[in-house]
Short mmCIF file of C-alpha atoms in Angstrom, two decimals:
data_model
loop_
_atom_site.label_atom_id
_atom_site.label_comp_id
_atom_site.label_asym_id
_atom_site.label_seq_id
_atom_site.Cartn_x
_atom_site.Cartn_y
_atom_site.Cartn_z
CA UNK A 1 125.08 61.66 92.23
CA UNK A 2 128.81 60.89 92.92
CA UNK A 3 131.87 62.34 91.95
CA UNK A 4 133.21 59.78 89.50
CA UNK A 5 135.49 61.85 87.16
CA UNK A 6 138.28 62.22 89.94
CA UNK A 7 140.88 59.70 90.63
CA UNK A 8 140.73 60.37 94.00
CA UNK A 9 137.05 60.50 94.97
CA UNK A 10 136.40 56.83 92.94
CA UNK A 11 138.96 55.70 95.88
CA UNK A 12 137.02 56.92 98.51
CA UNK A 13 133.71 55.20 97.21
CA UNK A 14 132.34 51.56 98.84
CA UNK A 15 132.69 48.32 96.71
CA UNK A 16 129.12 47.74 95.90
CA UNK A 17 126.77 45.61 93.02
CA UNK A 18 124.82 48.84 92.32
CA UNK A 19 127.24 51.48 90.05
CA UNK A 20 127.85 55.31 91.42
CA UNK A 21 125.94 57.31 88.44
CA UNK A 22 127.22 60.47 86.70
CA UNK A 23 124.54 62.36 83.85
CA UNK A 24 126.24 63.08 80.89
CA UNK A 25 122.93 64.69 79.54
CA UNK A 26 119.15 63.71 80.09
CA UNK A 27 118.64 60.20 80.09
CA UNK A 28 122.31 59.42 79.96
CA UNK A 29 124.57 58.67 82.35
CA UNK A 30 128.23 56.75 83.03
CA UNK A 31 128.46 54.79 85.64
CA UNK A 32 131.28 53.33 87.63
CA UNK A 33 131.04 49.92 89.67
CA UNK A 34 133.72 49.61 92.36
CA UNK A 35 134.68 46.07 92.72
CA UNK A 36 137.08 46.54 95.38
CA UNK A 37 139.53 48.82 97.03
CA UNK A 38 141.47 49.43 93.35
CA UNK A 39 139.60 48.11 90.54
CA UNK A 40 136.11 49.22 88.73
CA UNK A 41 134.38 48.74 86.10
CA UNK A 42 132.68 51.58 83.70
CA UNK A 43 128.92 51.08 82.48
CA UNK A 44 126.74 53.31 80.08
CA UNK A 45 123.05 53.32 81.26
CA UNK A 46 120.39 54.77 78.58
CA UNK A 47 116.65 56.02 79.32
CA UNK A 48 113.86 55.96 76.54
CA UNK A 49 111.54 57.94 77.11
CA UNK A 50 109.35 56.49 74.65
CA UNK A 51 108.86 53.29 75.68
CA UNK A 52 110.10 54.03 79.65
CA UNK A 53 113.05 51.28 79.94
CA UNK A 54 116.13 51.79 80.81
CA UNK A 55 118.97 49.81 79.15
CA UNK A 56 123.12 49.18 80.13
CA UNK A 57 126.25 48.67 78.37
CA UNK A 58 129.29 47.58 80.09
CA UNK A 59 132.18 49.79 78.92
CA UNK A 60 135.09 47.59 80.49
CA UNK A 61 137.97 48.80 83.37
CA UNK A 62 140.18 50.75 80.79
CA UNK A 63 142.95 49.09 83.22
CA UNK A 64 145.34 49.56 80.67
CA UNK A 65 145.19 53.50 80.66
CA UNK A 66 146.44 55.49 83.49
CA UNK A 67 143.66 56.17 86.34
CA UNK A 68 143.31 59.71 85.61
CA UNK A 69 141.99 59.00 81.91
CA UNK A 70 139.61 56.45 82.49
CA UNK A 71 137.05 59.01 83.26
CA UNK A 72 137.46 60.28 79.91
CA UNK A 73 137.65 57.51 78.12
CA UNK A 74 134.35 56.41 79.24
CA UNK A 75 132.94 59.45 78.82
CA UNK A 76 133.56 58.98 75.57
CA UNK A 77 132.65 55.47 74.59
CA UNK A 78 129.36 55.96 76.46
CA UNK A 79 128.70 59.30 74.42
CA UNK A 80 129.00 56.79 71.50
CA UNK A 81 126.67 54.61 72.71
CA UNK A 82 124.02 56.81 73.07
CA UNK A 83 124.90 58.35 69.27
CA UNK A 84 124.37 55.08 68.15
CA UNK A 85 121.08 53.80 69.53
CA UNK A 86 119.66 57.65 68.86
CA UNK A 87 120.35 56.83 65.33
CA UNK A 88 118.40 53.98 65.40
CA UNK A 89 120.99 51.15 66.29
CA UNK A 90 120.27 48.04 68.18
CA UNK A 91 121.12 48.77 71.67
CA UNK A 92 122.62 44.79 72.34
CA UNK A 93 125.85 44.25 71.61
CA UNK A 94 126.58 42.64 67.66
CA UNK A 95 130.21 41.14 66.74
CA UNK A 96 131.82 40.93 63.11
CA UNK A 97 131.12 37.06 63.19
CA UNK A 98 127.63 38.08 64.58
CA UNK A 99 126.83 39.85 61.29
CA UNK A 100 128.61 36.84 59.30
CA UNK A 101 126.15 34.41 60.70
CA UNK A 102 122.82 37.10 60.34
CA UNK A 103 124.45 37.20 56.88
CA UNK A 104 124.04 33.52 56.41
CA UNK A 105 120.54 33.47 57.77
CA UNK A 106 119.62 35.65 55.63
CA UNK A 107 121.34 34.12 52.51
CA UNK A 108 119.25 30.83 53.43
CA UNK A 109 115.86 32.47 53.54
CA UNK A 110 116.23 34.93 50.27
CA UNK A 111 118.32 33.22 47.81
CA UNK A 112 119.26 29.22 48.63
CA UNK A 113 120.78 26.59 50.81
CA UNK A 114 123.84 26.36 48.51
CA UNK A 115 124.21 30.41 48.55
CA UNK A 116 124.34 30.56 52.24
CA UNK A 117 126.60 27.43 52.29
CA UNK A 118 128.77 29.37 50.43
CA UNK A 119 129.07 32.33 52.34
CA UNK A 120 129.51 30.59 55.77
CA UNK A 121 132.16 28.56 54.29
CA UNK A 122 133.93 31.95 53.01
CA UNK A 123 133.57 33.73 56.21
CA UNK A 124 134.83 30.08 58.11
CA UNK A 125 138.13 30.28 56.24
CA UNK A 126 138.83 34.24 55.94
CA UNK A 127 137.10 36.07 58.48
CA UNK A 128 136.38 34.07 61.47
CA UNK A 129 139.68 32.74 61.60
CA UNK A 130 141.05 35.99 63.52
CA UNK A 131 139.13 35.08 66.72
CA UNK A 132 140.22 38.61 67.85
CA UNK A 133 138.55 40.18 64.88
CA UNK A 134 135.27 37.73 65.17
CA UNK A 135 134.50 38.56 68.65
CA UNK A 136 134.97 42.44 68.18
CA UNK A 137 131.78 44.61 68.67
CA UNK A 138 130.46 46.25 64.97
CA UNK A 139 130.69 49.72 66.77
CA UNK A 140 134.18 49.52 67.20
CA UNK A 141 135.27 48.41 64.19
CA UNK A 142 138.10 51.52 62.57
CA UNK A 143 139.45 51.65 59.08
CA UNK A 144 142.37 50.44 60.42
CA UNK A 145 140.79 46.85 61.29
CA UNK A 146 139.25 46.13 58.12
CA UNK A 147 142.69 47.63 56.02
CA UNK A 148 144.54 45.06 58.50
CA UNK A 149 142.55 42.14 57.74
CA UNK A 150 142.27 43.50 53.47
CA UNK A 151 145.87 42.78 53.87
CA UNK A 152 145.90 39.85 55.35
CA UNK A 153 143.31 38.45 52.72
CA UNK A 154 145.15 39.47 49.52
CA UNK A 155 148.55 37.55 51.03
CA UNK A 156 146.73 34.63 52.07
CA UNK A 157 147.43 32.10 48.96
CA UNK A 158 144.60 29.56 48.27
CA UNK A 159 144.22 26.10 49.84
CA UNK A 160 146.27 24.80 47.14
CA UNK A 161 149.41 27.12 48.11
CA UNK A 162 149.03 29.07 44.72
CA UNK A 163 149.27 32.83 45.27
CA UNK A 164 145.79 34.33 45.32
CA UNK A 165 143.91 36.01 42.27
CA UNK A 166 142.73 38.68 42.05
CA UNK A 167 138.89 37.94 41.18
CA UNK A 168 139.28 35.36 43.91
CA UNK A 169 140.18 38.20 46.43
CA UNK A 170 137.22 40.62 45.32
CA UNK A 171 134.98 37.62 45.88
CA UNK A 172 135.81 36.56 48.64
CA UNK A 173 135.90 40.36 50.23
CA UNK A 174 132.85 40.96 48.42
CA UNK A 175 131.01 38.23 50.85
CA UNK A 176 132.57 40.41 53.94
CA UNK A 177 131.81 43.44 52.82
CA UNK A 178 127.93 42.38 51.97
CA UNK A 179 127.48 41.06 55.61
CA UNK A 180 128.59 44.57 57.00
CA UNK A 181 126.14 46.37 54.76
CA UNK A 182 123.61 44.05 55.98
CA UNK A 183 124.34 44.53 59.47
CA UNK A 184 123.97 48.55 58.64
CA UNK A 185 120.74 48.27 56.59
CA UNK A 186 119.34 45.68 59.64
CA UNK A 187 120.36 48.87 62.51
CA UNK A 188 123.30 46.65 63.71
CA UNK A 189 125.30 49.53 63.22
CA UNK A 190 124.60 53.13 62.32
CA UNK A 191 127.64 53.73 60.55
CA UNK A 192 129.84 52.26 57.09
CA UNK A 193 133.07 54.11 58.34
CA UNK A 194 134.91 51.91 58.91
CA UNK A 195 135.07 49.37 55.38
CA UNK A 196 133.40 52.16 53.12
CA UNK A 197 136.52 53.21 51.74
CA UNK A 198 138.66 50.09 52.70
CA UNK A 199 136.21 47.47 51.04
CA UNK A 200 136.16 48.65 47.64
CA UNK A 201 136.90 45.75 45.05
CA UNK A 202 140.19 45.95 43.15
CA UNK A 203 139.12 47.28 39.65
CA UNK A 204 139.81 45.92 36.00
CA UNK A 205 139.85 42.44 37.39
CA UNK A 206 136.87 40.62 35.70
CA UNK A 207 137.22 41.64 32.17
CA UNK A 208 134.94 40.19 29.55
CA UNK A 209 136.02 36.58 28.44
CA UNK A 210 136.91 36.95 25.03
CA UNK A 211 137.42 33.46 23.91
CA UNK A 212 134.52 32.47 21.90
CA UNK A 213 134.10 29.00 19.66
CA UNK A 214 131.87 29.60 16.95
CA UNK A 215 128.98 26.80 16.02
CA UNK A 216 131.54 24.52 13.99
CA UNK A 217 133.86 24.73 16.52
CA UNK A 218 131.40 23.21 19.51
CA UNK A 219 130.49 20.52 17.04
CA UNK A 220 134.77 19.68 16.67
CA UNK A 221 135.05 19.68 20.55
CA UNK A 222 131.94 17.54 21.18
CA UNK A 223 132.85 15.19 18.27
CA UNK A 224 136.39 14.45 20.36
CA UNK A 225 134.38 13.97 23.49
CA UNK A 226 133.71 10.90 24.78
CA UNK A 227 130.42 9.96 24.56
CA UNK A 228 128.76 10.91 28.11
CA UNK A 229 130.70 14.18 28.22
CA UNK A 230 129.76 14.95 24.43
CA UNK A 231 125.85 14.61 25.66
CA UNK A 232 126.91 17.60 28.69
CA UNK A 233 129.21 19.45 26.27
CA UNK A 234 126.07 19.56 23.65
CA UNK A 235 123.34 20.56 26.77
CA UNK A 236 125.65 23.81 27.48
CA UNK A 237 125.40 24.47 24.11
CA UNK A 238 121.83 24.68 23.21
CA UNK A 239 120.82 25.89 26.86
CA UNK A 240 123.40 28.89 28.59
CA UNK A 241 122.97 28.27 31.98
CA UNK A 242 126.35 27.82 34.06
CA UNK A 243 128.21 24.26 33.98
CA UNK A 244 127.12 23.48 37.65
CA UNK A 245 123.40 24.13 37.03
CA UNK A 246 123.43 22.15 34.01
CA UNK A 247 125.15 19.62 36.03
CA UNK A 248 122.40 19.31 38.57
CA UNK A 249 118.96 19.17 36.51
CA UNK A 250 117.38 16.28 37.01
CA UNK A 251 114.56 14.26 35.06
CA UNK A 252 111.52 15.98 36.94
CA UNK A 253 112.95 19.51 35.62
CA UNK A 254 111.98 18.41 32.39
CA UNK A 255 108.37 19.07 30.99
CA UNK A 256 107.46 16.66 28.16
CA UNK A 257 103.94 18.24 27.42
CA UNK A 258 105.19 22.04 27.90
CA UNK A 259 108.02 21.16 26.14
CA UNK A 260 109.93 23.49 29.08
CA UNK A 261 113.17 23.31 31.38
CA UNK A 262 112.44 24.39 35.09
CA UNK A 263 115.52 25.35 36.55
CA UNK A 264 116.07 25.68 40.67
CA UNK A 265 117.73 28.04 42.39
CA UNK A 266 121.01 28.22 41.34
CA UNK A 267 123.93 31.49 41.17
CA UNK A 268 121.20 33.80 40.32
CA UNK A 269 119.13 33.51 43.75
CA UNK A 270 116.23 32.41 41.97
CA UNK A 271 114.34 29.85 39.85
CA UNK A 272 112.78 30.37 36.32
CA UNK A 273 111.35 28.68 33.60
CA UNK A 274 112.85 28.29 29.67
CA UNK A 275 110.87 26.89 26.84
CA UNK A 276 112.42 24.83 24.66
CA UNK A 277 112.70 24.88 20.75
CA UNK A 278 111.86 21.59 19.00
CA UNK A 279 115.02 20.19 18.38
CA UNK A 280 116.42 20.87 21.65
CA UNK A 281 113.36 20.16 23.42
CA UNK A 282 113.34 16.67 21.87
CA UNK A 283 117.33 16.14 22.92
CA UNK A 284 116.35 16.27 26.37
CA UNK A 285 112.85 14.00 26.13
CA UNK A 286 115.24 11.58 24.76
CA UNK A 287 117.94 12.06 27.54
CA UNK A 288 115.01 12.00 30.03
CA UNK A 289 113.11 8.86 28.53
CA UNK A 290 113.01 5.70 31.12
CA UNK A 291 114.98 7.73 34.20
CA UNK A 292 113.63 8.58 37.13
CA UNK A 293 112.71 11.49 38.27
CA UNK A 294 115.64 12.07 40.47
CA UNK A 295 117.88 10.86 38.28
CA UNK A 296 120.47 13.70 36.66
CA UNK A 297 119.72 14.53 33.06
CA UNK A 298 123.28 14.88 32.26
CA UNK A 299 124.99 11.84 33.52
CA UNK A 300 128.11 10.17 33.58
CA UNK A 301 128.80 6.34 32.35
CA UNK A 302 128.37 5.67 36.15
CA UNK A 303 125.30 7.36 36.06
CA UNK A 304 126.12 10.28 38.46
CA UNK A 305 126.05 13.51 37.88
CA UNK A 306 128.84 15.61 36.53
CA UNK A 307 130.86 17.89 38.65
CA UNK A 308 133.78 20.49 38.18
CA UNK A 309 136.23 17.16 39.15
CA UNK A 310 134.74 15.15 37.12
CA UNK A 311 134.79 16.97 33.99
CA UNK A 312 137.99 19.05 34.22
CA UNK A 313 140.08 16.84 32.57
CA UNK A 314 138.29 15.35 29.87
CA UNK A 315 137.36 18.92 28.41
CA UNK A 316 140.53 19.66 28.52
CA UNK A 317 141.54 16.33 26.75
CA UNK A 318 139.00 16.58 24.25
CA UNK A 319 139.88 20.50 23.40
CA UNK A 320 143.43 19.13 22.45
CA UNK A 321 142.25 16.56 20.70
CA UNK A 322 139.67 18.93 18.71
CA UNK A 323 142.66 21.40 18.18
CA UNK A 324 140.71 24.58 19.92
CA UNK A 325 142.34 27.10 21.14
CA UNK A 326 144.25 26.55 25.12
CA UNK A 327 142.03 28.02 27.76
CA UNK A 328 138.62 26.51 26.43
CA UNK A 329 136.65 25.79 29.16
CA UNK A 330 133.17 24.87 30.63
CA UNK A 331 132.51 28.65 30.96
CA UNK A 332 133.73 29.16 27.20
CA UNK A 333 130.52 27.20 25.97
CA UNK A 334 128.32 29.63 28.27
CA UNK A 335 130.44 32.45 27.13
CA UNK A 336 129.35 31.58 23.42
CA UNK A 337 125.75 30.59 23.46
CA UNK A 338 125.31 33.88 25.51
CA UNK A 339 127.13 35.54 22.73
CA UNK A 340 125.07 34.17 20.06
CA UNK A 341 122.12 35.22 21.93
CA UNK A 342 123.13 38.95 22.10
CA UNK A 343 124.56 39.15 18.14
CA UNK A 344 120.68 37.53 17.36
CA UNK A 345 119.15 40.77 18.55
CA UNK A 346 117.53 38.85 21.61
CA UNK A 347 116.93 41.79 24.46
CA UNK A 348 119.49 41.77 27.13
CA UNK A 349 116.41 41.59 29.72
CA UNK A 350 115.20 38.19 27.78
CA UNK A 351 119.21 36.92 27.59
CA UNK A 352 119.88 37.23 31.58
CA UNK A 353 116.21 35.78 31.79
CA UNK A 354 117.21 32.20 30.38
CA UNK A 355 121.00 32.56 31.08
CA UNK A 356 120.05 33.21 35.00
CA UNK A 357 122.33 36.80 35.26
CA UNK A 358 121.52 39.76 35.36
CA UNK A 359 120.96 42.39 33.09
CA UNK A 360 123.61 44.76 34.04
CA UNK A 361 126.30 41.57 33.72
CA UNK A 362 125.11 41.17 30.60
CA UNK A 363 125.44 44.29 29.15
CA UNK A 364 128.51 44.70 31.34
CA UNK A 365 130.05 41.87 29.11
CA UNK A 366 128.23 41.93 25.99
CA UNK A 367 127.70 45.95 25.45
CA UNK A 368 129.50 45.55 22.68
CA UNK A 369 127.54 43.64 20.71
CA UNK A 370 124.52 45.07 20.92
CA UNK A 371 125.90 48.39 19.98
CA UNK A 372 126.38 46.85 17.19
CA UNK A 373 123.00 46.34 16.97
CA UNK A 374 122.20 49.91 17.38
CA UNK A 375 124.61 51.33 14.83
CA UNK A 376 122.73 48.69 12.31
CA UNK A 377 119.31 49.54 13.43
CA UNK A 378 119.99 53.52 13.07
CA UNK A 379 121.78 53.09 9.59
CA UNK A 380 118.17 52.36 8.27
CA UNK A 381 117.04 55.94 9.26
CA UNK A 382 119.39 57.83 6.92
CA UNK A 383 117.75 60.07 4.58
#
């Protein structure tokens, strides 16, 4: 054993490959690796004695700090170290874009390709674009990091140079924020302190949509369609699934003889199954009838399929023309049909089912409604 914690004994000791060791307690010891007559370097070294191995972490020179604190500080990060991998953390090292890309993985094995796609593309543009804060180790990460970069997200405006929303900010912080709790729940780290308090989503910010056409009014807008947009505008309203998983059906999601829509995995994470009523069921044989199956159900006159670009405009064309109210979108069809849904009496468990949500969005958004519901159903119990 050497006398490491002394400025002047570390100067006395022989440049060598093999480390002078210090025990901090059993099994754990700092180490310091003289390199030559001034500099070192500071290692951690940590014996199991379950399985019998012994395993390192560099702790770096501390050059930056005076000689006579180095000890210290090494002292300390090692102590950490150890905490850490006695808790049950991994004892390699794991950086924030580390548990972006395990984050990914993950993403592409439990939910889909375009879910992951997503999420790398998030992290590409907002988090791994601080190479300083991508290459940082998990266990060092402070409050002060993550309220730094928190910062630096809700000033960044959007690729478009418009100043950034507020929904767009708790999304896109959302996707960070998951990753870390992965990397927590997967022993990456052993700790949330330092985004528990710094990652929480800005509140009020995605209120319930409140604009709602009734049935008369989706007739008006599809009537002042044209006529391949009217066909898309009429799916969203018999069947509430979101615009871009209408968009992507194709023929072979259609079954003729069940009479049912099989829908892939889309926002939700997963893929279901929704029988059809007649009438809509036979809108779709006809839209199906003579396509192949890889064709999109819902096509435009060029026979692709419809996209946000593609059918931006014309909605919006076709709501002034139809006289609806400004701010009718897409979404507001979706809004509606889900709306009709919940004021039928349908279950929220059975409305998330065939809209593809979930149940607490549903009655996050729709509460209302079926409270409603309740007040009615309890009025027949008076005496």
């Amino acid at each position: 054993m050497q006398h490491i914690h002394q400025v002047a004994q570390r100067a006395r000791l022989a440049p060598r490959r093999e480390p002078y060791w210090a025990p901090l307690s059993k099994g754990r010891h700092v180490g310091y690796r003289k390199m030559s007559e001034n500099t070192g370097t500071w290692i951690a070294r940590f014996y199991d004695d379950g399985t019998r191995k012994k395993t390192y972490k560099a702790l770096g020179d501390f050059s930056l700090l005076p000689d006579h604190q180095r000890y210290d500080l090494a002292t300390r990060a090692a102590t950490q170290w150890f905490e850490h991998i006695s808790r049950g953390g991994l004892a390699t090292v794991t950086t924030v874009k580390d548990a972006c890309d395990h984050y990914v993985t993950h993403q592409r094995r439990m939910r889909s390709e375009k879910a992951a796609h997503d999420a790398e593309q998030r992290f590409k543009n907002y988090v791994l674009n601080d190479p300083k804060l991508a290459a940082m180790d998990l266990a060092k990460l402070t409050p002060s990091h993550i309220a730094a970069w928190r910062k630096a997200l809700q000033d960044k405006p959007k690729k478009n140079g418009k100043p950034r929303s507020d929904s767009s900010f708790n999304r896109d912080m959302t996707c960070f924020r998951a990753a870390l709790n992965l990397a927590l729940e997967d022993g990456f780290v052993t700790s949330n302190f330092a985004w528990r308090s710094k990652l929480k989503p800005l509140k009020g910010v995605d209120r319930r949509r409140e604009l709602y056409l009734n049935i008369n009014q989706r007739r008006t807008l599809i009537a002042h369609a044209q006529a391949d947009l009217a066909l898309f505008l009429r799916g969203m309203s018999v069947v509430p699934l979101r615009p871009g998983a209408l968009a992507q059906l194709q023929v072979a999601r259609y079954d003729p003889r069940l009479q049912t829509l099989s829908i892939g995995n889309d926002k939700a994470g997963r893929g279901r199954r929704i029988a059809l009523p007649k009438t809509t069921a036979k809108f779709f044989e006809k839209l199906c009838k003579g396509q192949p199956e890889t064709a999109p159900i819902f096509r435009r006159a060029d026979g692709k399929a419809w996209n946000k670009d593609a059918w931006k405009h014309p909605v919006s064309d076709a709501v002034i023309a139809a006289g609806l109210p400004v701010g009718t979108t897409m979404y507001t069809l979706r809004h509606s049909t889900i709306t009709d849904l919940v004021q039928t009496g349908l279950d929220t468990l059975t409305v998330a089912q065939i809209a593809g949500t979930s149940v607490r969005m549903i009655e996050l958004y729709y509460g209302h409604l079926t409270r409603e519901h309740a007040k009615t159903a309890l009025a027949t119990l008076a005496l």
